[in-house]
Amino acid sequence: MKQAVSGRQRQPGHSDPGSEFNARPTLAGTNLPSLLDNGLVVLDANGRIQSANDSLALWLGIPPRDLPGCSLPSLLGRRHRAWEGAFSDFLQTAADFDRIELFAEDPPGPERLVVDVCRHGPDWFVRLESALPPAREWESLFPPERWGRVAAHQAYQRLLRAEAQLENLNLRWPGILFSQRPDFSFSYISPRVEELTGVPAREWRRSSDYFWRVVHEADAEMLLHRLRRADWPEQGGVLTYRIRHLHTGRVSYLWEYRQPLRTSGGLLLGYEGLWLDITRQTVAERRLLTMSWKETLGTLTLGLAHDFCNIMTGIISLSETYQAELEANSRLREGLELIRTTAMEASQLAHRFRQLHQGMPGEKNFHDLNEIVRSMAEILRKVLPRRVKVVVELAAGQCPVYLDAVELRQVLVNLALNAAEAMPNGGQLTFRTSIHHELPPMTPLQGQWPRLPLIGLAVQDTGMGIPSRLLHTIFDPFFTTKPLGKGSGLGLYNTRLFAERHGAAISVETAENQGTTFHLWFPQAELDAQPQSSAPSSSPLRGVRHTLLVLGPPGTALDQLVARLRETGLYVAPAHSESEALELLHSPYFQFTGLMVLCTEGGRPHGQLLDRVRAEKLPLKTFFLTACNQDELDTALLERVDLVLPADLPAAEWQQRLRSVLDAP
């Protein structure tokens, strides 16, 4: 941080060069200078302005079109003489990210200015903003002989009260406001960020490393790719991703609104945005998703079971008939062939049915979209009413996508059931896949266009269509036009969530009494390729860290153990009782890979907790850290854990042994 620089009183009769810049705006009715709010400017290596925003132009009293080519130190010097040399010297010695505070007492009045700079190549990105003077300088702004001591005191108290109210709102409001630089460090972030991440707000302002340390390792690649996209919308965009508490490893889901700040030439100055913790909402959505999927599976199971029974009835009847006529019937071969064909059909149908139960939601992999659509169409032909004709139109070759096949099957079933209800008198349901190397001429209702080439999936019906007034609400949760008890309103909402999780877009074509087509747009993937990192070698991404639950009595010993474990790079969550440990183990906010029990003199070894972990088959490695006589512990109990560590082992040795067990498959 550079030292604050004070200007000096101008000498009588001094005339500034370039007097055309001397018209400076002041507060109405006073000689006080105007306040500058968020002045932004791009300078070349010599300090000359390349572009500036309107706030700075208004503060300087110069039309924006006249600023390019002017020297910013010279303009600051025309406002306060000492500022020209101070700012020029600062640019000569400033680090890539630096700050200086300028203040002056000469006309048009006492003034403070905070200047943040960022170097990119030969250019400087500069942010200037007025600062409030300390209380001891307040009387120089409002001299008692002019304003009166009471009025000056009241004005100062009102400012203090406004600042206190703003700070109180910032502390109590559930969201987190931030202003982020292009290198992902923060010039400002709300104090409540410490609750979510364990990192105080002042530390976030010092280093860009914290941002990528708390972003969940599974979401970091996606987030980095999205932030580096050149087509980031000027009006801002919305992201959803996970973060971890830096010390405990607690996983939280963030809803983020982010708006880029750019110069008129398109250079990125940083971001301003908002974080909201949507963890509880996300957990509830996943539970609703599971419930909805079970409901859908129930509908499919009834239809499939009915068809399967019909097929098996035919096999049994034919078997009995040919068995009775085996000796006299000369058409044995024909009958056996019919039995074989029918059995194969039953086997294929059962195989399709088993596919619905394979995997769990949340598991992404490479798939051929054509194969998924083809298999689901065969099942839906058996389930949907016979009045609905199912047609499949697949693109030539393969349509490789990287997605969760279980969730996609659920989306297809939901769209198909909705389409069947929209065709009460019969009609045609068409599944169509396509490959596009240019953006289609339509606007997504949900999501943003993925990168080209696109894989398109269309689900088209010839039903009643959707009224245009409802198009922007059909993806809202619990929205339905069905009678009470006939629909949950979650089908299209789950489709929207599926698109958001997969970086896909949804567009809709509809006309009343003519039908509706839902389009899903995915980025094309290579089926034989492995996911490649698009981040450079200097990327801030990092590997997976283990999360450890440490159980022990409250006190210095437990606090020191937790601190030592965190220093080794582990996420650590402490617990003081078995009930608290069980609550954390079953919490959806943590993903524990290990459980460590601290055994002290006279303490409980918590054998019941270990039995519970084993009975529930929790995927945990278990450890004892013995700060007592190990011979006093039950040998059978020691044999039930993966590793016993004496507390008096050298730190490097027990850390290495602990790591080797955690990293073992």
XYZ file of C-alpha atoms in Angstrom:
665
model
C 0.000 0.000 0.000
C 1.357 3.391 -0.936
C 1.379 6.207 1.594
C -1.313 8.860 1.477
C -0.174 12.019 -0.275
C -1.182 15.511 0.757
C -1.477 18.450 -1.582
C -0.424 22.024 -0.671
C -2.185 25.358 -0.872
C -1.865 26.987 -4.305
C 0.186 30.159 -4.454
C -1.727 33.393 -5.085
C -1.766 34.364 -8.704
C -0.793 30.932 -9.942
C -2.402 30.041 -13.230
C -2.701 26.373 -14.202
C -1.728 25.455 -17.739
C -4.695 24.355 -19.755
C -7.168 26.548 -17.912
C -9.957 25.138 -20.005
C -10.042 22.217 -17.526
C -10.498 24.452 -14.491
C -14.304 24.317 -14.409
C -14.842 21.748 -11.717
C -18.277 20.754 -10.384
C -18.894 21.412 -6.685
C -21.674 20.684 -4.222
C -24.517 23.111 -4.715
C -24.233 26.256 -2.650
C -20.753 25.439 -1.293
C -17.137 25.356 -2.305
C -16.967 21.634 -1.499
C -15.781 19.315 -4.270
C -18.165 16.850 -5.856
C -17.881 13.165 -4.911
C -16.566 10.594 -7.384
C -18.318 7.228 -7.397
C -16.718 4.328 -9.294
C -14.621 6.249 -11.789
C -13.039 3.819 -14.269
C -10.276 4.538 -16.772
C -7.781 2.639 -18.958
C -4.314 4.191 -19.292
C -1.403 3.456 -21.587
C 2.129 3.002 -20.268
C 2.638 6.805 -20.182
C -0.470 7.470 -18.107
C -2.567 8.781 -21.023
C -6.254 7.953 -21.116
C -7.424 5.383 -23.653
C -11.023 5.266 -22.408
C -12.968 6.350 -19.332
C -16.508 6.066 -18.027
C -19.032 8.881 -17.593
C -18.587 9.057 -13.800
C -14.962 10.136 -14.159
C -15.761 12.582 -16.977
C -18.501 14.237 -14.909
C -16.212 14.528 -11.879
C -13.457 16.100 -13.993
C -15.947 18.359 -15.761
C -14.808 17.217 -19.214
C -16.960 15.652 -21.955
C -16.180 11.930 -22.301
C -15.261 12.333 -25.978
C -12.466 14.771 -25.045
C -10.763 12.496 -22.486
C -8.871 10.015 -24.766
C -5.271 11.148 -25.173
C -5.252 13.341 -22.046
C -2.772 12.668 -19.251
C -4.576 11.458 -16.111
C -1.786 12.728 -13.774
C -2.108 16.139 -15.429
C -5.881 16.162 -14.991
C -5.533 15.186 -11.339
C -2.926 17.926 -10.944
C -5.356 20.502 -12.309
C -7.751 19.488 -9.577
C -5.084 19.503 -6.848
C -1.513 20.436 -7.763
C 0.267 17.888 -5.545
C -1.696 15.007 -7.047
C 0.052 15.184 -10.444
C 3.514 14.354 -9.170
C 2.217 11.938 -6.538
C 0.233 9.909 -9.041
C 3.023 9.959 -11.674
C 5.537 8.677 -9.106
C 3.048 6.048 -7.992
C 2.657 4.669 -11.543
C 6.435 4.366 -11.857
C 6.773 2.177 -8.776
C 3.360 0.487 -8.469
C 3.007 -3.294 -8.334
C 0.701 -5.115 -10.730
C -2.083 -4.695 -8.174
C -1.724 -1.642 -5.962
C -3.523 1.230 -4.229
C -2.812 4.828 -3.257
C -4.832 7.335 -1.245
C -4.624 10.986 -2.272
C -5.862 13.871 -0.152
C -5.694 17.626 -0.394
C -6.881 20.689 1.516
C -6.637 23.383 -1.167
C -9.686 24.702 -3.116
C -12.313 23.647 -4.031
C -12.163 22.056 -0.563
C -10.726 19.158 1.457
C -10.862 16.027 -0.642
C -9.774 12.385 -0.391
C -9.424 9.998 -3.300
C -8.728 6.233 -3.243
C -7.106 4.914 -6.432
C -6.817 1.171 -7.252
C -4.649 0.133 -10.221
C -4.173 -3.128 -12.118
C -1.534 -3.649 -14.798
C -2.235 -5.787 -17.889
C 0.713 -5.769 -20.255
C 1.643 -2.131 -20.892
C -1.827 -0.852 -19.944
C -3.240 0.205 -16.590
C -6.800 -0.348 -15.417
C -7.628 2.274 -12.801
C -10.550 2.746 -10.410
C -10.964 6.056 -8.561
C -13.436 6.769 -5.771
C -13.930 9.524 -3.210
C -13.366 8.628 0.449
C -15.045 10.038 3.551
C -12.644 12.024 5.759
C -12.130 11.074 9.431
C -14.105 12.851 12.125
C -11.228 15.128 13.092
C -11.308 16.672 9.619
C -15.066 17.080 9.550
C -15.003 20.659 10.792
C -12.780 21.648 7.873
C -15.546 20.504 5.534
C -18.319 22.181 7.537
C -16.728 25.171 9.304
C -18.759 26.170 12.362
C -18.646 29.854 11.417
C -20.601 29.036 8.261
C -22.707 26.010 9.103
C -22.913 26.270 12.875
C -21.619 23.635 15.249
C -25.025 22.037 15.742
C -25.683 21.664 12.001
C -22.188 20.278 11.366
C -22.542 17.819 14.230
C -25.986 16.701 13.030
C -24.710 16.170 9.473
C -21.831 14.067 10.751
C -24.142 12.021 12.986
C -26.487 11.374 10.061
C -23.593 10.080 7.975
C -22.456 7.816 10.793
C -25.999 6.535 11.234
C -26.334 5.831 7.503
C -23.033 3.956 7.470
C -24.091 1.936 10.521
C -27.423 1.039 8.913
C -25.695 -0.018 5.722
C -23.169 -2.121 7.631
C -25.944 -3.692 9.707
C -27.880 -4.565 6.556
C -24.744 -6.043 5.016
C -24.166 -8.237 8.075
C -27.751 -9.448 8.430
C -28.771 -9.854 4.810
C -28.472 -13.540 3.786
C -26.716 -12.824 0.483
C -23.065 -12.003 -0.139
C -22.181 -9.034 -2.336
C -18.810 -8.968 -4.035
C -16.637 -6.993 -6.419
C -14.039 -9.198 -8.108
C -10.971 -8.277 -10.124
C -10.022 -10.017 -13.399
C -7.467 -12.194 -11.547
C -10.323 -13.477 -9.293
C -9.164 -11.577 -6.211
C -11.759 -9.406 -4.493
C -11.760 -5.680 -3.980
C -14.848 -6.137 -1.779
C -16.835 -9.052 -0.358
C -19.483 -9.110 2.392
C -18.343 -10.199 5.868
C -20.815 -13.112 5.902
C -18.567 -14.975 3.481
C -16.665 -16.254 6.539
C -19.713 -18.309 7.617
C -19.764 -20.207 4.318
C -16.047 -20.585 3.680
C -14.170 -20.111 6.947
C -12.120 -17.308 5.362
C -12.484 -13.749 6.755
C -13.469 -11.057 4.271
C -10.160 -9.228 4.731
C -8.263 -12.340 3.541
C -10.419 -12.593 0.411
C -9.305 -9.086 -0.523
C -5.619 -10.007 -0.295
C -5.342 -13.077 -2.506
C -7.108 -14.656 -5.494
C -6.104 -18.114 -4.281
C -8.972 -18.391 -1.804
C -11.622 -18.341 -4.513
C -10.317 -21.458 -6.234
C -9.517 -23.175 -2.947
C -13.152 -23.111 -1.842
C -14.776 -23.929 -5.203
C -15.694 -27.620 -5.269
C -13.160 -29.598 -7.283
C -15.915 -31.188 -9.402
C -17.266 -27.770 -10.438
C -14.008 -25.818 -10.814
C -13.390 -26.809 -14.452
C -16.922 -25.844 -15.499
C -16.749 -22.541 -13.645
C -13.363 -21.603 -15.104
C -14.599 -22.408 -18.619
C -17.731 -20.282 -18.164
C -15.814 -17.297 -16.755
C -13.314 -17.354 -19.614
C -15.968 -17.354 -22.318
C -15.733 -14.290 -24.519
C -19.515 -14.098 -25.011
C -20.366 -13.540 -21.351
C -23.621 -11.491 -21.442
C -23.210 -7.787 -20.728
C -26.394 -7.736 -18.648
C -24.928 -10.394 -16.391
C -25.444 -14.119 -16.062
C -26.418 -16.725 -13.481
C -24.298 -19.672 -12.326
C -24.893 -22.464 -9.818
C -21.970 -24.336 -8.293
C -20.682 -25.842 -5.057
C -18.121 -24.578 -2.584
C -16.422 -26.149 0.416
C -15.757 -24.678 3.830
C -11.985 -24.300 3.844
C -11.595 -25.899 7.288
C -14.497 -28.332 7.757
C -15.126 -29.341 4.126
C -18.859 -28.585 4.455
C -20.387 -28.447 0.967
C -22.717 -25.554 0.112
C -24.548 -24.762 -3.112
C -24.283 -21.197 -4.407
C -26.576 -19.306 -6.743
C -24.449 -16.585 -8.286
C -25.381 -13.515 -10.300
C -22.307 -12.044 -11.972
C -22.040 -8.952 -14.187
C -18.826 -8.064 -16.027
C -17.406 -4.533 -15.914
C -15.839 -3.582 -19.235
C -14.403 -0.558 -20.932
C -16.027 0.822 -24.054
C -13.365 -1.098 -25.998
C -14.383 -4.384 -24.400
C -11.497 -4.798 -21.928
C -12.534 -6.632 -18.757
C -12.089 -4.596 -15.561
C -13.679 -7.116 -13.210
C -17.032 -8.399 -11.994
C -19.717 -7.346 -9.575
C -22.165 -9.862 -8.280
C -24.138 -11.646 -5.616
C -23.992 -15.055 -3.909
C -26.981 -16.767 -2.314
C -26.720 -19.991 -0.320
C -29.290 -22.366 -1.876
C -28.091 -25.544 -0.164
C -31.380 -26.381 1.526
C -33.327 -25.661 -1.636
C -30.985 -27.876 -3.669
C -31.246 -30.756 -1.203
C -35.041 -30.441 -1.281
C -35.017 -30.375 -5.093
C -32.981 -33.579 -5.197
C -35.398 -35.290 -2.868
C -38.307 -34.127 -5.022
C -36.427 -35.355 -8.081
C -36.028 -38.807 -6.528
C -39.687 -38.923 -5.508
C -40.793 -37.833 -8.964
C -38.591 -40.479 -10.584
C -40.035 -43.194 -8.331
C -43.531 -42.076 -9.302
C -42.584 -42.242 -12.972
C -41.036 -45.689 -12.544
C -44.266 -46.857 -10.924
C -46.263 -45.794 -13.987
C -43.814 -47.530 -16.311
C -43.705 -50.675 -14.186
C -47.470 -51.162 -14.401
C -47.461 -50.962 -18.195
C -44.381 -53.129 -18.640
C -45.608 -55.756 -16.187
C -48.897 -55.991 -18.066
C -47.192 -56.544 -21.440
C -44.721 -58.975 -19.956
C -47.535 -61.080 -18.483
C -49.324 -61.155 -21.842
C -46.157 -62.402 -23.544
C -45.533 -65.069 -20.929
C -49.181 -66.187 -21.164
C -48.691 -66.770 -24.908
C -45.546 -68.808 -24.258
C -47.295 -70.988 -21.672
C -50.350 -71.535 -23.880
C -48.251 -72.502 -26.908
C -46.069 -74.794 -24.817
C -49.090 -76.635 -23.445
C -50.659 -76.946 -26.913
C -47.560 -78.356 -28.608
C -46.771 -80.578 -25.648
C -50.193 -82.214 -25.938
C -49.775 -82.741 -29.698
C -46.074 -83.530 -29.703
C -46.365 -87.072 -31.061
C -48.942 -86.424 -33.812
C -48.106 -82.864 -34.806
C -45.811 -82.530 -37.814
C -45.436 -78.775 -37.382
C -43.091 -79.123 -34.425
C -40.348 -76.972 -35.917
C -42.736 -74.129 -36.659
C -44.086 -74.207 -33.113
C -40.650 -74.307 -31.536
C -39.577 -71.374 -33.698
C -42.594 -69.399 -32.542
C -41.769 -70.174 -28.926
C -38.179 -69.053 -29.461
C -39.266 -65.793 -31.129
C -41.729 -65.009 -28.372
C -39.164 -65.769 -25.677
C -36.643 -63.465 -27.351
C -39.197 -60.670 -27.427
C -39.878 -61.157 -23.732
C -36.168 -61.175 -22.999
C -35.601 -57.925 -24.898
C -38.501 -56.230 -23.133
C -37.199 -57.332 -19.735
C -33.751 -56.034 -20.700
C -35.193 -52.603 -21.512
C -36.994 -52.643 -18.213
C -33.787 -53.406 -16.311
C -32.045 -50.486 -18.035
C -34.405 -48.078 -16.303
C -33.077 -49.240 -12.945
C -29.404 -49.079 -13.849
C -27.332 -46.259 -12.368
C -28.322 -43.464 -10.027
C -29.142 -39.838 -10.769
C -25.967 -37.745 -10.636
C -23.662 -40.084 -12.591
C -22.513 -38.506 -15.878
C -20.841 -40.415 -18.685
C -20.445 -40.499 -22.462
C -23.506 -41.804 -24.324
C -24.918 -42.070 -27.809
C -28.103 -39.999 -27.710
C -29.555 -42.062 -30.562
C -29.291 -45.256 -28.521
C -30.951 -43.725 -25.453
C -33.831 -42.333 -27.540
C -34.257 -45.604 -29.447
C -34.464 -47.743 -26.292
C -36.825 -45.329 -24.522
C -39.125 -45.181 -27.552
C -39.502 -48.980 -27.478
C -40.551 -48.839 -23.824
C -42.927 -45.910 -24.328
C -44.713 -47.736 -27.159
C -45.717 -50.352 -24.575
C -46.735 -47.836 -21.922
C -48.497 -44.987 -23.729
C -52.128 -45.362 -24.844
C -52.575 -47.059 -28.206
C -54.120 -43.893 -29.590
C -50.631 -42.318 -29.543
C -48.302 -43.360 -32.353
C -44.618 -43.180 -31.380
C -42.226 -42.272 -34.227
C -38.422 -42.089 -34.049
C -36.319 -40.006 -36.470
C -32.625 -40.346 -35.665
C -29.669 -38.491 -37.146
C -27.267 -40.557 -39.231
C -24.387 -42.123 -37.309
C -23.887 -41.365 -33.625
C -24.879 -38.343 -31.519
C -22.260 -38.326 -28.746
C -23.182 -36.466 -25.559
C -21.818 -36.300 -22.016
C -24.712 -36.452 -19.573
C -26.598 -38.319 -16.864
C -28.541 -41.020 -18.736
C -30.886 -41.725 -15.802
C -31.980 -38.091 -15.637
C -32.388 -37.928 -19.423
C -34.657 -40.997 -19.366
C -36.771 -39.296 -16.719
C -36.992 -36.154 -18.872
C -38.092 -38.191 -21.896
C -40.765 -40.005 -19.889
C -42.104 -36.732 -18.443
C -42.271 -35.085 -21.873
C -43.906 -38.168 -23.393
C -46.575 -38.406 -20.678
C -47.352 -34.688 -21.042
C -47.617 -35.107 -24.821
C -49.998 -38.076 -24.473
C -52.298 -36.052 -22.204
C -52.243 -33.224 -24.755
C -53.594 -35.674 -27.397
C -56.782 -37.097 -25.795
C -58.184 -38.052 -29.213
C -54.959 -39.570 -30.477
C -52.019 -38.254 -32.414
C -48.343 -38.733 -33.128
C -45.398 -38.394 -30.753
C -42.069 -37.940 -32.535
C -38.563 -38.189 -31.075
C -36.013 -36.546 -33.349
C -32.234 -36.137 -33.000
C -30.038 -33.859 -35.095
C -26.539 -32.378 -35.330
C -26.068 -28.628 -35.938
C -22.899 -26.746 -36.816
C -24.670 -23.365 -36.667
C -27.058 -21.941 -34.074
C -30.704 -22.709 -34.919
C -33.006 -19.720 -35.593
C -34.823 -19.819 -32.242
C -34.404 -18.345 -28.768
C -33.969 -20.595 -25.717
C -36.539 -20.192 -22.965
C -34.134 -21.718 -20.451
C -30.328 -21.854 -20.359
C -27.844 -20.496 -22.883
C -26.588 -21.901 -26.139
C -23.798 -24.434 -25.546
C -20.693 -24.417 -27.703
C -20.932 -25.629 -31.300
C -21.500 -28.194 -32.720
C -24.862 -28.840 -31.078
C -26.754 -32.093 -30.600
C -30.502 -31.473 -30.780
C -33.227 -33.624 -29.244
C -36.816 -32.739 -30.194
C -39.973 -34.201 -28.607
C -42.896 -33.252 -30.854
C -46.618 -33.897 -30.425
C -49.709 -33.045 -32.454
C -51.773 -32.060 -29.452
C -53.530 -28.960 -28.145
C -50.468 -26.747 -27.876
C -49.499 -24.345 -25.081
C -51.014 -20.838 -24.785
C -48.288 -18.251 -25.410
C -49.066 -16.477 -22.123
C -47.921 -19.582 -20.200
C -44.617 -20.195 -21.994
C -42.502 -18.308 -19.461
C -44.082 -20.061 -16.466
C -44.263 -23.701 -17.574
C -40.791 -24.423 -16.137
C -41.611 -23.017 -12.686
C -41.845 -25.539 -9.819
C -45.358 -26.850 -9.080
C -46.843 -25.074 -12.109
C -49.526 -27.270 -13.692
C -52.753 -26.847 -15.626
C -54.026 -30.257 -14.493
C -56.780 -30.637 -11.878
C -55.793 -30.864 -8.222
C -54.281 -34.248 -7.468
C -53.687 -35.094 -11.132
C -50.214 -33.592 -11.519
C -47.289 -32.527 -9.333
C -46.084 -29.655 -11.543
C -42.518 -30.998 -11.338
C -42.088 -32.614 -14.773
C -40.997 -29.540 -16.741
C -39.295 -28.087 -13.658
C -37.093 -31.191 -13.486
C -36.443 -30.793 -17.213
C -35.207 -27.260 -16.553
C -32.949 -28.447 -13.712
C -31.570 -31.175 -15.978
C -30.698 -28.569 -18.623
C -29.038 -26.273 -16.082
C -26.904 -29.089 -14.662
C -25.752 -30.125 -18.139
C -25.099 -26.676 -19.648
C -27.930 -27.299 -22.113
C -30.588 -25.021 -23.578
C -34.344 -25.538 -23.960
C -36.473 -23.961 -26.673
C -40.163 -24.498 -27.376
C -42.227 -24.248 -30.552
C -45.985 -24.339 -30.026
C -49.276 -23.261 -31.535
C -52.714 -23.819 -30.051
C -54.474 -26.853 -31.531
C -51.427 -27.577 -33.714
C -48.986 -29.198 -31.300
C -45.834 -28.508 -29.319
C -42.154 -29.308 -29.822
C -39.674 -29.216 -26.945
C -36.047 -28.879 -28.068
C -33.092 -29.815 -25.882
C -29.673 -28.635 -27.102
C -26.449 -30.295 -25.891
C -22.782 -29.709 -26.768
C -21.420 -32.519 -28.897
C -18.899 -34.808 -27.167
C -16.474 -37.501 -28.347
C -17.577 -40.942 -27.204
C -14.045 -42.382 -27.226
C -12.382 -39.377 -25.606
C -11.750 -38.728 -21.940
C -12.699 -35.374 -20.456
C -9.821 -33.005 -21.105
C -9.004 -29.999 -19.024
C -9.296 -26.780 -20.952
C -7.379 -24.920 -18.262
C -3.723 -24.062 -18.824
C -0.958 -25.534 -16.714
C -1.098 -22.496 -14.477
C -4.781 -23.054 -13.783
C -5.917 -22.452 -10.200
C -7.645 -25.845 -10.124
C -6.477 -28.439 -7.656
C -6.981 -32.057 -6.694
C -9.439 -33.710 -4.308
C -8.978 -33.189 -0.556
C -10.072 -35.673 2.096
C -12.676 -34.693 4.684
C -12.141 -36.029 8.211
C -14.584 -36.154 11.137
C -12.688 -35.935 14.435
C -14.472 -37.051 17.615
C -13.102 -36.154 21.014
C -13.808 -34.332 24.275
C -13.804 -30.519 24.054
C -10.560 -28.943 25.110
C -7.058 -27.981 24.087
C -6.087 -31.471 22.894
C -8.929 -31.624 20.360
C -8.372 -28.043 19.181
C -4.659 -28.686 18.611
C -5.386 -31.940 16.742
C -7.903 -30.218 14.437
C -5.427 -27.414 13.725
C -2.610 -29.897 12.930
C -4.812 -31.891 10.570
C -5.935 -28.771 8.721
C -2.315 -27.709 8.294
C -1.721 -30.956 6.361
C -4.385 -29.981 3.798
C -7.351 -31.955 5.189
C -10.872 -30.687 5.700
C -11.678 -31.335 9.357
C -15.018 -31.117 11.192
C -14.855 -31.627 14.993
C -17.536 -33.365 17.078
C -17.743 -33.630 20.887
C -20.257 -36.472 21.260
C -21.452 -39.600 19.443
C -24.841 -38.016 18.721
C -23.183 -34.961 17.166
C -20.858 -37.203 15.137
C -23.787 -39.267 13.804
C -25.651 -36.104 12.850
C -22.637 -34.873 10.869
C -22.083 -38.293 9.236
C -25.658 -38.296 7.930
C -25.656 -34.622 6.944
C -26.005 -33.926 3.198
C -23.539 -31.041 3.575
C -20.440 -33.167 4.182
C -18.675 -35.912 2.215
C -16.527 -37.592 4.846
C -13.814 -40.050 3.863
C -12.472 -40.706 7.361
C -13.432 -40.844 11.054
C -10.803 -40.240 13.740
C -11.473 -40.868 17.437
C -9.239 -39.091 19.940
C -8.666 -41.420 22.918
C -7.603 -39.562 26.072
C -6.991 -40.678 29.666
C -10.325 -41.647 31.166
C -12.169 -40.957 27.903
C -14.636 -43.236 26.103
C -13.316 -45.183 23.088
C -16.726 -44.794 21.292
C -17.001 -48.426 20.246
C -20.753 -48.050 19.646
C -20.111 -45.398 17.022
C -17.677 -47.694 15.207
C -20.290 -50.471 15.293
C -22.848 -48.084 13.832
C -20.472 -47.073 11.022
C -19.828 -50.712 10.192
C -23.514 -51.709 10.392
C -24.536 -48.916 8.014
C -21.599 -49.710 5.700
C -20.522 -46.077 5.570
C -17.565 -45.593 3.165
C -15.194 -44.356 5.874
C -11.655 -45.155 6.945
C -11.496 -45.264 10.756
C -8.623 -44.191 13.012
C -7.703 -44.081 16.683
C -5.333 -41.386 17.898
C -4.280 -42.568 21.341
C -3.249 -39.877 23.797
C -3.429 -42.461 26.597
C -1.949 -45.838 27.495
C -2.812 -48.012 24.495
C -2.723 -51.170 26.661
C -5.817 -49.933 28.503
C -7.895 -50.160 25.326
C -9.737 -53.305 24.315
C -7.689 -55.265 21.763
C -10.835 -56.268 19.878
C -11.762 -52.593 19.603
C -8.365 -51.673 18.187
C -8.688 -54.379 15.548
C -11.918 -52.813 14.239
C -10.239 -49.637 13.004
C -8.052 -49.186 9.954
C -5.173 -47.506 11.787
C -4.065 -46.790 15.359
C -1.790 -43.773 15.779
C 0.024 -43.044 19.041
C -0.069 -39.319 19.736
C 3.634 -39.255 20.554
C 4.675 -40.293 17.028
C 6.686 -37.676 15.104
C 4.297 -35.434 13.186
C 5.709 -36.319 9.763
C 5.377 -40.067 10.430
C 1.776 -40.124 11.631
C 0.723 -37.729 8.866
C 2.307 -39.998 6.257
C 0.636 -43.101 7.712
C -2.709 -41.313 7.877
C -2.426 -40.167 4.257
C -1.467 -43.625 3.011
C -4.636 -45.148 4.510
C -6.900 -42.345 3.262
C -5.490 -42.551 -0.269
C -5.775 -46.354 -0.427
C -8.710 -47.624 -2.536
